[in-house]
Each structure stands twice: as C-alpha cells, then as structure tokens.
Amino acid sequence: MRHLIAGKEVVKTGMTEEIGRARAAVERARQGARVVLISSGDAGVYGMAGLVFQILQEIGWKRAEPPALRLIPGITALSSTASLVGAPLGHDFCAISLSDLLTPWPVIARRIEAAAAADFVIGLYNPASGRRQRQIVEAQRIVRQHRDGATPVALVKSAYRKLQHIELSDLDHFLEFEIGMLTTVLVGSTTTFVFEGYMVTPRGYSNKYTWDGAAIAGQTPGRSLVVDGALGAAAEGEE
Amino acid sequence: MRHLIAGKEVVKTGMTEEIGRARAAVERARQGARVVLISSGDAGVYGMAGLVFQILQEIGWKRAEPPALRLIPGITALSSTASLVGAPLGHDFCAISLSDLLTPWPVIARRIEAAAAADFVIGLYNPASGRRQRQIVEAQRIVRQHRDGATPVALVKSAYRKLQHIELSDLDHFLEFEIGMLTTVLVGSTTTFVFEGYMVTPRGYSNKYTWDGAAIAGQTPGRSLVVDGALGAAAEGEE
C-alpha cells in the first residue's frame, strides 16, 4: 500500500503494542483526522477492529458521536492461502489461532479437539514463533487422533508477498518443514484429497450427481440428500 | 461486475446445475478460450473452485497440460457480513453450511454441536430456503444448549447489495426474523458482546493488559498468558 500512504502521517508500533496503536488511531480521529487503521488480511479476523471497539468502549464513546466508523472487509489469510494451494476450503472449516499470548492454552486445545473430531477443515493462524514452538506440535498430536496421517496439510508463508513459500505435505510429515509467525497452516478434513498437486475439499456433488450432472437414483435435485435410503432427522417431514 | 462482462460470452445456469456450469467452463478453456468462473464471495468457500478440480479429475487432466488454472481469492460472505455488524470474527470462528442437499444432516449437526461446545463464533451459510426451514431451528436448539439466550446473533441478507438488510438479535430471539437463502447468520461465542449496536468478539487483550497498554501484574508481553498463576500445558517449560 506504499502508494496509498505517500505523503501522509504514518503511525507504526511493534508487536504487543497493539493497544497503543489503537489508542493513537482513536485519539487522532477524535481530533478530527481521517484515520485508517490497517491490519494484514481482514482487520476483523484476529485484527485491530475488535480492539478499536474496546478502546471506544473504555473512553465512553457513543455511536451518534464522532468519530464515525467504517469497517472495510478484506481477504483473510485463510482465503489467500487456500487460493495458492487449490480449493481446500470447499466445505465447512474453522480458524484457530495457536497463539496463547492472549488466550489460555486449554481453550485453544479444546477447540482443536472439537474441530478435529467434527471433521472441519482447520486453518491454524499464528502456528509458531521463535519463542513459541510447542503449540503446533501439540495441535498435530490432537488432530492425528482423529485423522489419517496421509491427510493433506498445506503450509503457506507470506501469501502473495515477496517471500511467499508454499509446501504441500500431510499430517504425519508437515512438522518437518519450517513453520513460523508468517505461516498459515491448512489441515484437510477426512474428505480432502490431493489432485495434481492441488489440495481440494469437495462440496459433496458426487454424493448426489454423476459427473454428467444427472441425479443418482434415489436422489432429487433441490431436495435433502438421501443417505442409506433415509433422510436426516432435520429433513424428515419437510416435503 | 456488469462492466467487466460487457461484450463477452456469458454462460449462466441455475441452482443445482453447478456441474453443467463447471463442465461448460472447463470445455471452453480446453478449446483455448480464456474463461472466468464466478462465484459470489470467495470461489474457494462453498463455491465453484472445488467442483472445477473434480471435473478436471474426471476428464483425466494433468497439471502440465492446458488449460492453465489460476485461483483468485475473494472476500467471503463471513467477512463482508462481519464488517457490517462490527468485529464478530475477532477470535476463533467456523463456517458451517446448513444445506443438506449435498451433505448428510447428521454430519452438519455434529459440527454445530462441536462448534457450540468449543465456543467458536459460528457463521452459518445457507441457513434456510423456501423449502428448507427446519435446519436453522435445529441449529438454534443445539447451540442454545451450550450458550446463553442473550448471546448476540447477527443476520445479514445480501451484504453490500441492493437489498442489504441487517438485524442484530440474540440466540433466544433471532428466529423471529426472516432468514432465507441470501442470509448469513453469525452466532457469537461466550465472549462476544454488543456495544453501541456493534457485535464484537474480543481478541483477549484485557486478559493481559490494562487499556493504557501496560501488562497486568504477573503477565509478560510476548509470553504465554498466565491463567490462575499457571501456564497451559503446551506452554510449560518453553521459556
């Protein structure tokens, strides 16, 4: 965004100084400046948006008062990462940050366990740092209890940036690669497969259709999927 | 995107005809045409990207052969919806489609249960249609077993489009509003709160810092969060 900030006042602070950065943005906006607070990816996803609301709450801001707010959505690290390795997010997925700097580790571990057991594709943010290396090892151990060792795992560092690096591995082997602060880890579900070097999680069309687009015998387009000749509980009686 | 497609061949098919649309795109690309296959939101998230790979697999395509592929990430319905109601995706979240047209209902129900129990913010895609009304009722029942009735719930229809409509409600009352094919439902976690009409899921800064940015006694910036005087299992011994 260098061309967008040329000639403008830029306030930078480091990691762990997010509160000061959010406060500086709010203060300048209250003084009448037009302020943009930038996060990589989507500012609403592990970004600065939530913190701004907490600062506004702390100073007693009311919605009718200045500064006016506008939230601009962005492309998440999950989406950009996924687009570089295929279509791994084609079905239900979750995002979990492995950073325990602000969240107790037991809360994080419980989410990994639940996501693994319920067969979500799992996107891991902040998987490791120079100091923090054990969480990704523990995450691998938890997921491996529920999924095959050959489950596809993608590692993408610095998606769409200068030092972009992509590795396609699997659940038993991905820890052999370098994983750091700028890596996003995508762990496939039980239906995720690798095809010609792409990682794909199917939406489920083959449960219902042939690849000519015709419904399989016993299935009806636009109606609930019939499994073993029966409808699921929530579908029963609806037609 | 009207201005982008002016003067170009446009192939449209209806709902449940996704396979035919993907096949048409692949066929034209194999014949040498430059083809763009469009999905709303991110084509990789419940979109057409996965289906293209399945069609390519079915016809025996190899990566070194034409057509060359490029996947372009987009802003998901989750992100666009979130940006209209505040910062509800500020911490771990998941996406679940309630459509049982291609996925057995028991698989979907198990994911709702797991996500609710492990305290994810939950984004529900395809919550209902003219014919499909029971799934969102069942989803509400499952989540309510794990979360307070006052948990914030946002309903956003047609985000950033002409008929955009936003409702901020809660877990006990959101079913009183219209929910259809174009609605995305965001269910808060136990930490999600409403402030001045905005829905916010905090990242956890207040676990560690005062709003002046100073670390609370016993906490260290850049180090694992200390809970009740102890570190979580994965954090122990790392320093």
Tab-separated table of C-alpha atoms in Angstrom:
chain	number	residue	atom	x	y	z
A	1	MET	CA	0.000	0.000	0.000
A	2	ARG	CA	3.032	2.250	-0.285
A	3	HIS	CA	1.382	4.397	-2.972
A	4	LEU	CA	-1.651	4.996	-0.748
A	5	ILE	CA	0.278	6.314	2.235
A	6	ALA	CA	2.758	8.504	0.396
A	7	GLY	CA	2.765	11.987	1.940
A	8	LYS	CA	0.504	11.014	4.820
A	9	GLU	CA	1.246	10.748	8.515
A	10	VAL	CA	2.017	7.111	9.357
A	11	VAL	CA	1.979	5.800	12.918
A	12	LYS	CA	3.743	2.468	13.453
A	13	THR	CA	4.186	0.446	16.604
A	14	GLY	CA	5.562	-3.055	17.133
A	15	MET	CA	4.101	-6.388	18.171
A	16	THR	CA	2.490	-6.399	21.653
A	17	GLU	CA	1.908	-2.643	21.263
A	18	GLU	CA	-1.493	-3.021	19.619
A	19	ILE	CA	-3.341	-1.175	22.393
A	20	GLY	CA	-1.157	1.896	21.973
A	21	ARG	CA	-1.671	1.799	18.196
A	22	ALA	CA	-5.449	1.533	18.530
A	23	ARG	CA	-5.482	4.359	21.089
A	24	ALA	CA	-3.397	6.565	18.809
A	25	ALA	CA	-5.839	5.952	15.951
A	26	VAL	CA	-8.882	6.727	18.086
A	27	GLU	CA	-7.284	9.839	19.582
A	28	ARG	CA	-6.386	11.305	16.198
A	29	ALA	CA	-9.848	10.512	14.837
A	30	ARG	CA	-11.460	12.279	17.795
A	31	GLN	CA	-9.336	15.308	17.000
A	32	GLY	CA	-10.904	15.348	13.545
A	33	ALA	CA	-8.356	13.491	11.433
A	34	ARG	CA	-9.365	10.866	8.873
A	35	VAL	CA	-7.620	7.763	10.155
A	36	VAL	CA	-7.244	4.306	8.618
A	37	LEU	CA	-6.107	1.509	10.910
A	38	ILE	CA	-4.549	-1.242	8.827
A	39	SER	CA	-4.301	-4.955	9.519
A	40	SER	CA	-2.959	-7.560	7.127
A	41	GLY	CA	-5.679	-9.844	5.770
A	42	ASP	CA	-9.087	-8.869	7.185
A	43	ALA	CA	-8.932	-6.341	10.049
A	44	GLY	CA	-11.948	-8.088	11.572
A	45	VAL	CA	-10.237	-11.501	11.774
A	46	TYR	CA	-7.652	-11.539	14.591
A	47	GLY	CA	-7.033	-7.935	13.546
A	48	MET	CA	-7.325	-4.479	15.041
A	49	ALA	CA	-11.093	-3.931	14.562
A	50	GLY	CA	-12.177	-5.545	17.817
A	51	LEU	CA	-9.556	-3.654	19.778
A	52	VAL	CA	-10.804	-0.323	18.429
A	53	PHE	CA	-14.264	-1.102	19.791
A	54	GLN	CA	-12.773	-1.931	23.176
A	55	ILE	CA	-10.858	1.350	23.262
A	56	LEU	CA	-14.020	3.242	22.236
A	57	GLN	CA	-15.928	1.466	24.991
A	58	GLU	CA	-13.277	2.354	27.533
A	59	ILE	CA	-13.475	6.071	26.700
A	60	GLY	CA	-17.294	6.069	26.771
A	61	TRP	CA	-17.851	6.701	23.052
A	62	LYS	CA	-21.442	6.768	21.759
A	63	ARG	CA	-22.404	5.758	18.235
A	64	ALA	CA	-24.038	9.101	17.469
A	65	GLU	CA	-20.818	10.934	18.361
A	66	PRO	CA	-17.685	11.399	16.295
A	67	PRO	CA	-15.557	9.693	15.186
A	68	ALA	CA	-17.748	7.926	12.611
A	69	LEU	CA	-16.652	4.350	11.980
A	70	ARG	CA	-16.430	2.308	8.831
A	71	LEU	CA	-15.263	-1.306	8.731
A	72	ILE	CA	-13.780	-2.463	5.447
A	73	PRO	CA	-13.661	-6.230	4.921
A	74	GLY	CA	-10.562	-7.835	3.465
A	75	ILE	CA	-9.317	-11.115	2.081
A	76	THR	CA	-8.374	-13.310	5.025
A	77	ALA	CA	-5.105	-15.229	5.277
A	78	LEU	CA	-7.282	-18.344	5.090
A	79	SER	CA	-8.677	-17.338	1.693
A	80	SER	CA	-5.411	-16.125	0.202
A	81	THR	CA	-3.578	-19.197	1.452
A	82	ALA	CA	-6.280	-21.509	0.156
A	83	SER	CA	-6.204	-19.940	-3.315
A	84	LEU	CA	-2.497	-20.774	-3.619
A	85	VAL	CA	-2.919	-24.491	-2.958
A	86	GLY	CA	-6.257	-25.312	-4.640
A	87	ALA	CA	-9.691	-25.383	-3.031
A	88	PRO	CA	-9.119	-26.692	0.499
A	89	LEU	CA	-11.953	-24.563	1.983
A	90	GLY	CA	-14.663	-26.026	-0.245
A	91	HIS	CA	-16.608	-27.280	2.748
A	92	ASP	CA	-17.060	-26.447	6.456
A	93	PHE	CA	-13.909	-25.016	8.022
A	94	CYS	CA	-12.685	-23.203	11.087
A	95	ALA	CA	-9.945	-20.780	12.049
A	96	ILE	CA	-7.971	-21.273	15.256
A	97	SER	CA	-5.098	-19.118	16.457
A	98	LEU	CA	-2.407	-21.125	18.220
A	99	SER	CA	-1.073	-18.049	19.993
A	100	ASP	CA	-1.512	-18.386	23.741
A	101	LEU	CA	-0.279	-14.849	24.400
A	102	LEU	CA	-3.868	-13.621	24.978
A	103	THR	CA	-5.865	-16.873	25.135
A	104	PRO	CA	-5.362	-19.652	27.685
A	105	TRP	CA	-3.901	-22.757	26.050
A	106	PRO	CA	-6.656	-25.089	27.375
A	107	VAL	CA	-9.261	-23.050	25.447
A	108	ILE	CA	-7.216	-23.401	22.256
A	109	ALA	CA	-6.627	-27.136	22.779
A	110	ARG	CA	-10.342	-27.736	23.327
A	111	ARG	CA	-11.131	-26.031	20.011
A	112	ILE	CA	-8.545	-28.091	18.118
A	113	GLU	CA	-10.001	-31.256	19.619
A	114	ALA	CA	-13.594	-30.290	18.721
A	115	ALA	CA	-12.706	-29.218	15.189
A	116	ALA	CA	-10.731	-32.406	14.577
A	117	ALA	CA	-13.475	-34.655	15.950
A	118	ALA	CA	-16.235	-32.960	13.931
A	119	ASP	CA	-14.237	-33.107	10.694
A	120	PHE	CA	-13.757	-29.418	9.964
A	121	VAL	CA	-11.016	-28.277	7.620
A	122	ILE	CA	-8.779	-26.449	10.115
A	123	GLY	CA	-6.910	-23.224	9.440
A	124	LEU	CA	-4.231	-22.510	12.028
A	125	TYR	CA	-3.167	-18.884	12.465
A	126	ASN	CA	-0.026	-17.896	14.410
A	127	PRO	CA	1.122	-21.520	14.485
A	128	ALA	CA	4.567	-20.780	15.920
A	129	SER	CA	7.152	-18.078	16.559
A	130	GLY	CA	10.804	-18.030	17.510
A	131	ARG	CA	9.823	-18.490	21.114
A	132	ARG	CA	6.586	-20.436	20.680
A	133	GLN	CA	7.182	-23.875	19.142
A	134	ARG	CA	5.252	-26.418	21.203
A	135	GLN	CA	1.684	-25.458	20.249
A	136	ILE	CA	1.894	-26.693	16.666
A	137	VAL	CA	3.383	-29.977	17.860
A	138	GLU	CA	0.534	-30.385	20.320
A	139	ALA	CA	-2.015	-29.431	17.623
A	140	GLN	CA	-0.614	-32.121	15.328
A	141	ARG	CA	-0.898	-34.691	18.110
A	142	ILE	CA	-4.543	-33.812	18.815
A	143	VAL	CA	-5.663	-33.795	15.179
A	144	ARG	CA	-3.792	-37.047	14.446
A	145	GLN	CA	-6.007	-38.849	16.972
A	146	HIS	CA	-8.956	-38.160	14.658
A	147	ARG	CA	-7.468	-38.158	11.154
A	148	ASP	CA	-5.302	-40.326	8.980
A	149	GLY	CA	-1.602	-39.499	8.739
A	150	ALA	CA	-1.991	-39.013	4.986
A	151	THR	CA	-4.497	-36.145	5.459
A	152	PRO	CA	-3.285	-33.252	3.267
A	153	VAL	CA	-1.720	-30.303	5.086
A	154	ALA	CA	-0.665	-27.076	3.368
A	155	LEU	CA	1.828	-24.571	4.738
A	156	VAL	CA	1.836	-21.127	3.165
A	157	LYS	CA	4.227	-18.415	4.262
A	158	SER	CA	3.720	-14.776	3.244
A	159	ALA	CA	0.943	-15.429	0.727
A	160	TYR	CA	1.132	-13.042	-2.258
A	161	ARG	CA	4.213	-11.339	-0.795
A	162	LYS	CA	7.853	-11.252	-1.770
A	163	LEU	CA	8.975	-14.220	0.321
A	164	GLN	CA	5.946	-16.390	-0.461
A	165	HIS	CA	6.648	-20.071	0.168
A	166	ILE	CA	4.240	-22.987	-0.287
A	167	GLU	CA	4.564	-26.577	0.936
A	168	LEU	CA	2.004	-29.323	0.442
A	169	SER	CA	2.555	-32.102	2.957
A	170	ASP	CA	0.452	-34.380	5.164
A	171	LEU	CA	-0.482	-34.744	8.801
A	172	ASP	CA	2.356	-37.144	9.631
A	173	HIS	CA	5.079	-35.077	7.965
A	174	PHE	CA	4.278	-31.357	7.942
A	175	LEU	CA	6.250	-30.667	11.129
A	176	GLU	CA	9.429	-31.441	9.156
A	177	PHE	CA	9.029	-28.084	7.393
A	178	GLU	CA	9.756	-24.613	8.734
A	179	ILE	CA	6.708	-23.071	10.423
A	180	GLY	CA	6.840	-19.517	11.771
A	181	MET	CA	4.913	-16.341	12.531
A	182	LEU	CA	4.052	-15.714	8.888
A	183	THR	CA	2.900	-19.262	8.123
A	184	THR	CA	-0.747	-20.262	7.802
A	185	VAL	CA	-1.398	-23.986	8.189
A	186	LEU	CA	-4.381	-25.659	6.496
A	187	VAL	CA	-5.287	-29.154	7.677
A	188	GLY	CA	-7.678	-31.070	5.451
A	189	SER	CA	-10.838	-32.853	6.573
A	190	THR	CA	-11.409	-36.578	6.017
A	191	THR	CA	-12.774	-35.780	2.541
A	192	THR	CA	-9.892	-33.524	1.444
A	193	PHE	CA	-7.758	-35.002	-1.333
A	194	VAL	CA	-4.721	-34.082	-3.398
A	195	PHE	CA	-5.058	-33.977	-7.179
A	196	GLU	CA	-2.164	-32.968	-9.425
A	197	GLY	CA	-0.529	-31.077	-6.564
A	198	TYR	CA	-3.719	-29.240	-5.587
A	199	MET	CA	-5.493	-29.668	-2.243
A	200	VAL	CA	-9.259	-29.975	-2.662
A	201	THR	CA	-12.144	-30.356	-0.218
A	202	PRO	CA	-15.216	-31.350	-2.219
A	203	ARG	CA	-18.591	-29.756	-1.616
A	204	GLY	CA	-20.365	-33.104	-1.970
A	205	TYR	CA	-21.721	-33.124	-5.538
A	206	SER	CA	-20.667	-36.734	-6.042
A	207	ASN	CA	-22.984	-37.757	-3.185
A	208	LYS	CA	-25.899	-36.801	-5.383
A	209	TYR	CA	-24.931	-36.486	-9.033
A	210	THR	CA	-22.979	-38.241	-11.738
A	211	TRP	CA	-20.380	-36.041	-13.458
A	212	ASP	CA	-22.828	-35.646	-16.331
A	213	GLY	CA	-24.974	-33.670	-13.907
A	214	ALA	CA	-27.758	-36.251	-13.632
A	215	ALA	CA	-29.111	-37.132	-10.186
A	216	ILE	CA	-28.122	-40.558	-8.874
A	217	ALA	CA	-31.059	-42.961	-8.448
A	218	GLY	CA	-32.981	-42.128	-5.256
A	219	GLN	CA	-31.698	-38.508	-5.101
A	220	THR	CA	-33.640	-35.390	-6.106
A	221	PRO	CA	-32.021	-32.070	-7.123
A	222	GLY	CA	-33.005	-29.293	-4.716
A	223	ARG	CA	-34.063	-31.770	-2.029
A	224	SER	CA	-32.299	-33.105	1.068
A	225	LEU	CA	-29.590	-35.690	0.443
A	226	VAL	CA	-30.862	-39.221	0.974
A	227	VAL	CA	-28.360	-41.341	2.930
A	228	ASP	CA	-28.790	-45.116	3.044
A	229	GLY	CA	-32.338	-44.628	1.795
A	230	ALA	CA	-33.306	-42.265	4.654
A	231	LEU	CA	-33.387	-38.515	5.237
A	232	GLY	CA	-31.609	-36.897	8.202
A	233	ALA	CA	-33.705	-36.012	11.263
A	234	ALA	CA	-33.999	-32.310	10.438
A	235	ALA	CA	-35.077	-33.086	6.892
A	236	GLU	CA	-37.788	-35.588	7.692
A	237	GLY	CA	-41.331	-34.484	7.130
A	238	GLU	CA	-40.387	-31.260	5.423
A	239	GLU	CA	-41.528	-32.163	1.964
B	1	MET	CA	-19.324	-6.916	-12.482
B	2	ARG	CA	-21.537	-5.807	-15.327
B	3	HIS	CA	-18.824	-3.577	-16.780
B	4	LEU	CA	-16.354	-6.473	-16.842
B	5	ILE	CA	-18.561	-8.838	-18.823
B	6	ALA	CA	-19.895	-6.352	-21.369
B	7	GLY	CA	-19.370	-7.728	-24.869
B	8	LYS	CA	-18.183	-11.127	-23.660
B	9	GLU	CA	-19.827	-14.512	-23.914
B	10	VAL	CA	-21.675	-15.236	-20.666
B	11	VAL	CA	-22.824	-18.724	-19.723
B	12	LYS	CA	-25.446	-18.888	-16.968
B	13	THR	CA	-27.137	-21.879	-15.416
B	14	GLY	CA	-29.429	-22.120	-12.407
B	15	MET	CA	-29.154	-23.612	-8.937
B	16	THR	CA	-28.497	-27.385	-8.859
B	17	GLU	CA	-26.888	-27.045	-12.306
B	18	GLU	CA	-23.408	-26.337	-10.981
B	19	ILE	CA	-21.890	-29.427	-12.578
B	20	GLY	CA	-23.048	-28.375	-16.021
B	21	ARG	CA	-21.685	-24.868	-15.474
B	22	ALA	CA	-18.288	-26.161	-14.346
B	23	ARG	CA	-18.156	-28.560	-17.304
B	24	ALA	CA	-19.005	-25.759	-19.709
B	25	ALA	CA	-16.190	-23.631	-18.276
B	26	VAL	CA	-13.646	-26.453	-18.496
B	27	GLU	CA	-14.711	-27.403	-22.041
B	28	ARG	CA	-14.361	-23.852	-23.346
B	29	ALA	CA	-10.994	-23.451	-21.620
B	30	ARG	CA	-9.753	-26.673	-23.225
B	31	GLN	CA	-10.786	-25.272	-26.579
B	32	GLY	CA	-8.476	-22.329	-25.921
B	33	ALA	CA	-10.827	-19.692	-24.547
B	34	ARG	CA	-9.930	-17.562	-21.530
B	35	VAL	CA	-12.662	-18.441	-19.083
B	36	VAL	CA	-13.530	-16.961	-15.683
B	37	LEU	CA	-15.859	-18.962	-13.463
B	38	ILE	CA	-17.519	-16.629	-10.981
B	39	SER	CA	-18.850	-17.352	-7.509
B	40	SER	CA	-20.217	-14.766	-5.088
B	41	GLY	CA	-17.911	-14.228	-2.109
B	42	ASP	CA	-14.808	-16.430	-2.376
B	43	ALA	CA	-15.000	-19.083	-5.124
B	44	GLY	CA	-12.977	-21.381	-2.852
B	45	VAL	CA	-15.505	-21.248	0.020
B	46	TYR	CA	-18.608	-23.314	-0.821
B	47	GLY	CA	-18.024	-22.032	-4.346
B	48	MET	CA	-17.223	-23.448	-7.761
B	49	ALA	CA	-13.443	-23.915	-7.354
B	50	GLY	CA	-13.625	-27.393	-5.828
B	51	LEU	CA	-16.058	-28.565	-8.473
B	52	VAL	CA	-13.718	-27.484	-11.265
B	53	PHE	CA	-10.998	-29.702	-9.812
B	54	GLN	CA	-13.424	-32.618	-9.683
B	55	ILE	CA	-14.390	-32.122	-13.324
B	56	LEU	CA	-10.699	-31.885	-14.296
B	57	GLN	CA	-10.029	-35.078	-12.374
B	58	GLU	CA	-12.895	-36.834	-14.097
B	59	ILE	CA	-11.586	-35.965	-17.565
B	60	GLY	CA	-8.015	-37.006	-16.662
B	61	TRP	CA	-6.435	-33.541	-16.793
B	62	LYS	CA	-2.747	-33.206	-15.891
B	63	ARG	CA	-1.248	-30.076	-14.358
B	64	ALA	CA	1.303	-29.657	-17.121
B	65	GLU	CA	-1.460	-29.651	-19.751
B	66	PRO	CA	-3.773	-26.838	-20.752
B	67	PRO	CA	-5.934	-25.266	-19.509
B	68	ALA	CA	-3.718	-23.383	-17.042
B	69	LEU	CA	-5.508	-22.604	-13.794
B	70	ARG	CA	-5.473	-19.567	-11.574
B	71	LEU	CA	-7.464	-19.283	-8.369
B	72	ILE	CA	-8.365	-15.756	-7.287
B	73	PRO	CA	-9.306	-15.323	-3.624
B	74	GLY	CA	-12.280	-13.174	-2.673
B	75	ILE	CA	-13.943	-11.617	0.328
B	76	THR	CA	-16.095	-14.296	1.953
B	77	ALA	CA	-19.704	-13.766	2.995
B	78	LEU	CA	-18.415	-14.231	6.542
B	79	SER	CA	-16.033	-11.281	6.223
B	80	SER	CA	-18.431	-8.966	4.401
B	81	THR	CA	-21.234	-9.789	6.822
B	82	ALA	CA	-18.976	-9.288	9.819
B	83	SER	CA	-17.816	-5.882	8.611
B	84	LEU	CA	-21.435	-4.665	8.556
B	85	VAL	CA	-22.135	-5.519	12.189
B	86	GLY	CA	-18.827	-4.773	13.931
B	87	ALA	CA	-15.998	-7.198	14.684
B	88	PRO	CA	-17.713	-10.509	15.479
B	89	LEU	CA	-14.868	-12.596	13.964
B	90	GLY	CA	-12.181	-11.177	16.225
B	91	HIS	CA	-11.379	-14.601	17.632
B	92	ASP	CA	-11.635	-18.271	16.584
B	93	PHE	CA	-14.601	-18.945	14.300
B	94	CYS	CA	-16.022	-21.545	11.976
B	95	ALA	CA	-18.199	-21.709	8.889
B	96	ILE	CA	-20.935	-24.322	8.605
B	97	SER	CA	-23.369	-24.684	5.715
B	98	LEU	CA	-26.820	-25.771	6.860
B	99	SER	CA	-27.706	-27.044	3.400
B	100	ASP	CA	-28.290	-30.792	3.489
B	101	LEU	CA	-28.691	-31.014	-0.290
B	102	LEU	CA	-25.170	-32.446	-0.674
B	103	THR	CA	-24.152	-33.200	2.928
B	104	PRO	CA	-25.942	-35.631	5.261
B	105	TRP	CA	-27.721	-33.769	8.063
B	106	PRO	CA	-26.056	-35.814	10.852
B	107	VAL	CA	-22.625	-34.553	9.685
B	108	ILE	CA	-23.862	-30.968	9.828
B	109	ALA	CA	-25.495	-31.420	13.239
B	110	ARG	CA	-22.298	-32.916	14.665
B	111	ARG	CA	-20.339	-29.867	13.509
B	112	ILE	CA	-22.820	-27.433	15.056
B	113	GLU	CA	-22.622	-29.348	18.332
B	114	ALA	CA	-18.802	-29.372	18.337
B	115	ALA	CA	-18.514	-25.693	17.421
B	116	ALA	CA	-21.023	-24.699	20.083
B	117	ALA	CA	-19.364	-26.793	22.789
B	118	ALA	CA	-15.854	-25.487	21.993
B	119	ASP	CA	-17.000	-21.855	21.954
B	120	PHE	CA	-16.328	-20.914	18.346
B	121	VAL	CA	-18.045	-17.926	16.808
B	122	ILE	CA	-20.272	-19.701	14.274
B	123	GLY	CA	-21.044	-18.484	10.774
B	124	LEU	CA	-23.988	-20.279	9.202
B	125	TYR	CA	-24.164	-20.326	5.408
B	126	ASN	CA	-27.321	-21.380	3.521
B	127	PRO	CA	-29.330	-21.263	6.746
B	128	ALA	CA	-32.719	-21.747	5.070
B	129	SER	CA	-34.594	-21.645	1.788
B	130	GLY	CA	-38.229	-21.629	0.769
B	131	ARG	CA	-38.301	-25.377	1.117
B	132	ARG	CA	-35.653	-25.832	3.811
B	133	GLN	CA	-36.723	-24.292	7.138
B	134	ARG	CA	-36.059	-26.844	9.855
B	135	GLN	CA	-32.248	-26.818	9.874
B	136	ILE	CA	-31.899	-23.334	11.356
B	137	VAL	CA	-34.419	-24.210	14.075
B	138	GLU	CA	-32.438	-27.316	14.908
B	139	ALA	CA	-29.166	-25.343	14.841
B	140	GLN	CA	-30.613	-22.833	17.320
B	141	ARG	CA	-31.677	-25.673	19.621
B	142	ILE	CA	-28.207	-27.259	19.577
B	143	VAL	CA	-26.272	-24.026	20.166
B	144	ARG	CA	-28.679	-22.945	22.928
B	145	GLN	CA	-27.672	-25.997	24.963
B	146	HIS	CA	-24.178	-24.506	25.219
B	147	ARG	CA	-24.737	-20.730	25.186
B	148	ASP	CA	-26.802	-18.136	26.971
B	149	GLY	CA	-30.007	-16.942	25.290
B	150	ALA	CA	-28.621	-13.396	25.278
B	151	THR	CA	-25.653	-14.401	23.060
B	152	PRO	CA	-25.523	-11.904	20.174
B	153	VAL	CA	-26.675	-13.170	16.775
B	154	ALA	CA	-26.429	-11.138	13.562
B	155	LEU	CA	-28.460	-11.754	10.416
B	156	VAL	CA	-27.211	-10.141	7.242
B	157	LYS	CA	-29.017	-10.505	3.941
B	158	SER	CA	-27.377	-9.526	0.643
B	159	ALA	CA	-24.331	-7.828	2.159
B	160	TYR	CA	-23.203	-4.823	0.085
B	161	ARG	CA	-26.006	-5.407	-2.435
B	162	LYS	CA	-29.144	-3.530	-3.297
B	163	LEU	CA	-31.463	-5.352	-0.887
B	164	GLN	CA	-28.975	-5.449	2.015
B	165	HIS	CA	-30.717	-5.979	5.348
B	166	ILE	CA	-29.113	-6.238	8.775
B	167	GLU	CA	-30.613	-7.445	12.056
B	168	LEU	CA	-28.803	-7.707	15.367
B	169	SER	CA	-30.624	-10.082	17.688
B	170	ASP	CA	-29.765	-12.809	20.196
B	171	LEU	CA	-29.851	-16.574	20.441
B	172	ASP	CA	-33.307	-16.730	22.002
B	173	HIS	CA	-34.954	-14.359	19.503
B	174	PHE	CA	-33.240	-14.437	16.108
B	175	LEU	CA	-35.680	-16.989	14.675
B	176	GLU	CA	-38.376	-14.309	14.840
B	177	PHE	CA	-36.732	-12.607	11.856
B	178	GLU	CA	-36.840	-13.605	8.198
B	179	ILE	CA	-33.997	-15.963	7.284
B	180	GLY	CA	-33.538	-17.132	3.706
B	181	MET	CA	-31.116	-18.259	1.018
B	182	LEU	CA	-29.287	-14.929	0.948
B	183	THR	CA	-28.918	-14.599	4.718
B	184	THR	CA	-25.678	-15.247	6.586
B	185	VAL	CA	-26.100	-15.899	10.309
B	186	LEU	CA	-23.342	-15.067	12.790
B	187	VAL	CA	-23.658	-16.544	16.278
B	188	GLY	CA	-21.366	-15.048	18.916
B	189	SER	CA	-19.129	-17.010	21.286
B	190	THR	CA	-19.418	-16.718	25.068
B	191	THR	CA	-17.105	-13.684	24.954
B	192	THR	CA	-18.961	-11.819	22.187
B	193	PHE	CA	-20.679	-8.650	23.362
B	194	VAL	CA	-22.791	-5.836	21.932
B	195	PHE	CA	-21.545	-2.268	22.257
B	196	GLU	CA	-23.463	0.665	20.799
B	197	GLY	CA	-25.203	-1.608	18.319
B	198	TYR	CA	-21.980	-3.320	17.209
B	199	MET	CA	-21.221	-7.021	17.740
B	200	VAL	CA	-17.669	-7.582	18.983
B	201	THR	CA	-15.645	-10.699	19.810
B	202	PRO	CA	-12.542	-9.556	21.689
B	203	ARG	CA	-9.119	-10.958	20.911
B	204	GLY	CA	-8.232	-11.160	24.597
B	205	TYR	CA	-6.107	-8.062	25.256
B	206	SER	CA	-7.891	-7.410	28.542
B	207	ASN	CA	-6.664	-10.801	29.818
B	208	LYS	CA	-3.168	-9.391	29.786
B	209	TYR	CA	-3.121	-5.617	29.607
B	210	THR	CA	-4.745	-2.533	31.084
B	211	TRP	CA	-6.206	-0.158	28.498
B	212	ASP	CA	-3.129	2.013	28.963
B	213	GLY	CA	-1.194	-0.823	27.337
B	214	ALA	CA	0.694	-1.864	30.488
B	215	ALA	CA	0.898	-5.568	31.329
B	216	ILE	CA	-1.210	-6.695	34.281
B	217	ALA	CA	0.817	-7.936	37.266
B	218	GLY	CA	2.051	-11.489	36.636
B	219	GLN	CA	1.752	-11.201	32.802
B	220	THR	CA	4.616	-10.631	30.361
B	221	PRO	CA	4.198	-9.144	26.844
B	222	GLY	CA	5.272	-11.645	24.184
B	223	ARG	CA	4.971	-14.588	26.579
B	224	SER	CA	2.223	-17.162	27.164
B	225	LEU	CA	-0.818	-15.937	29.064
B	226	VAL	CA	-0.673	-16.896	32.724
B	227	VAL	CA	-4.033	-18.188	33.991
B	228	ASP	CA	-4.632	-18.561	37.715
B	229	GLY	CA	-0.891	-18.260	38.223
B	230	ALA	CA	-0.076	-21.180	35.887
B	231	LEU	CA	0.812	-21.662	32.222
B	232	GLY	CA	-1.154	-24.006	29.971
B	233	ALA	CA	0.259	-27.488	29.298
B	234	ALA	CA	1.713	-26.649	25.884
B	235	ALA	CA	3.356	-23.527	27.233
B	236	GLU	CA	5.031	-25.078	30.243
B	237	GLY	CA	8.768	-25.412	30.091
B	238	GLU	CA	9.150	-23.409	26.917
B	239	GLU	CA	10.803	-20.412	28.476
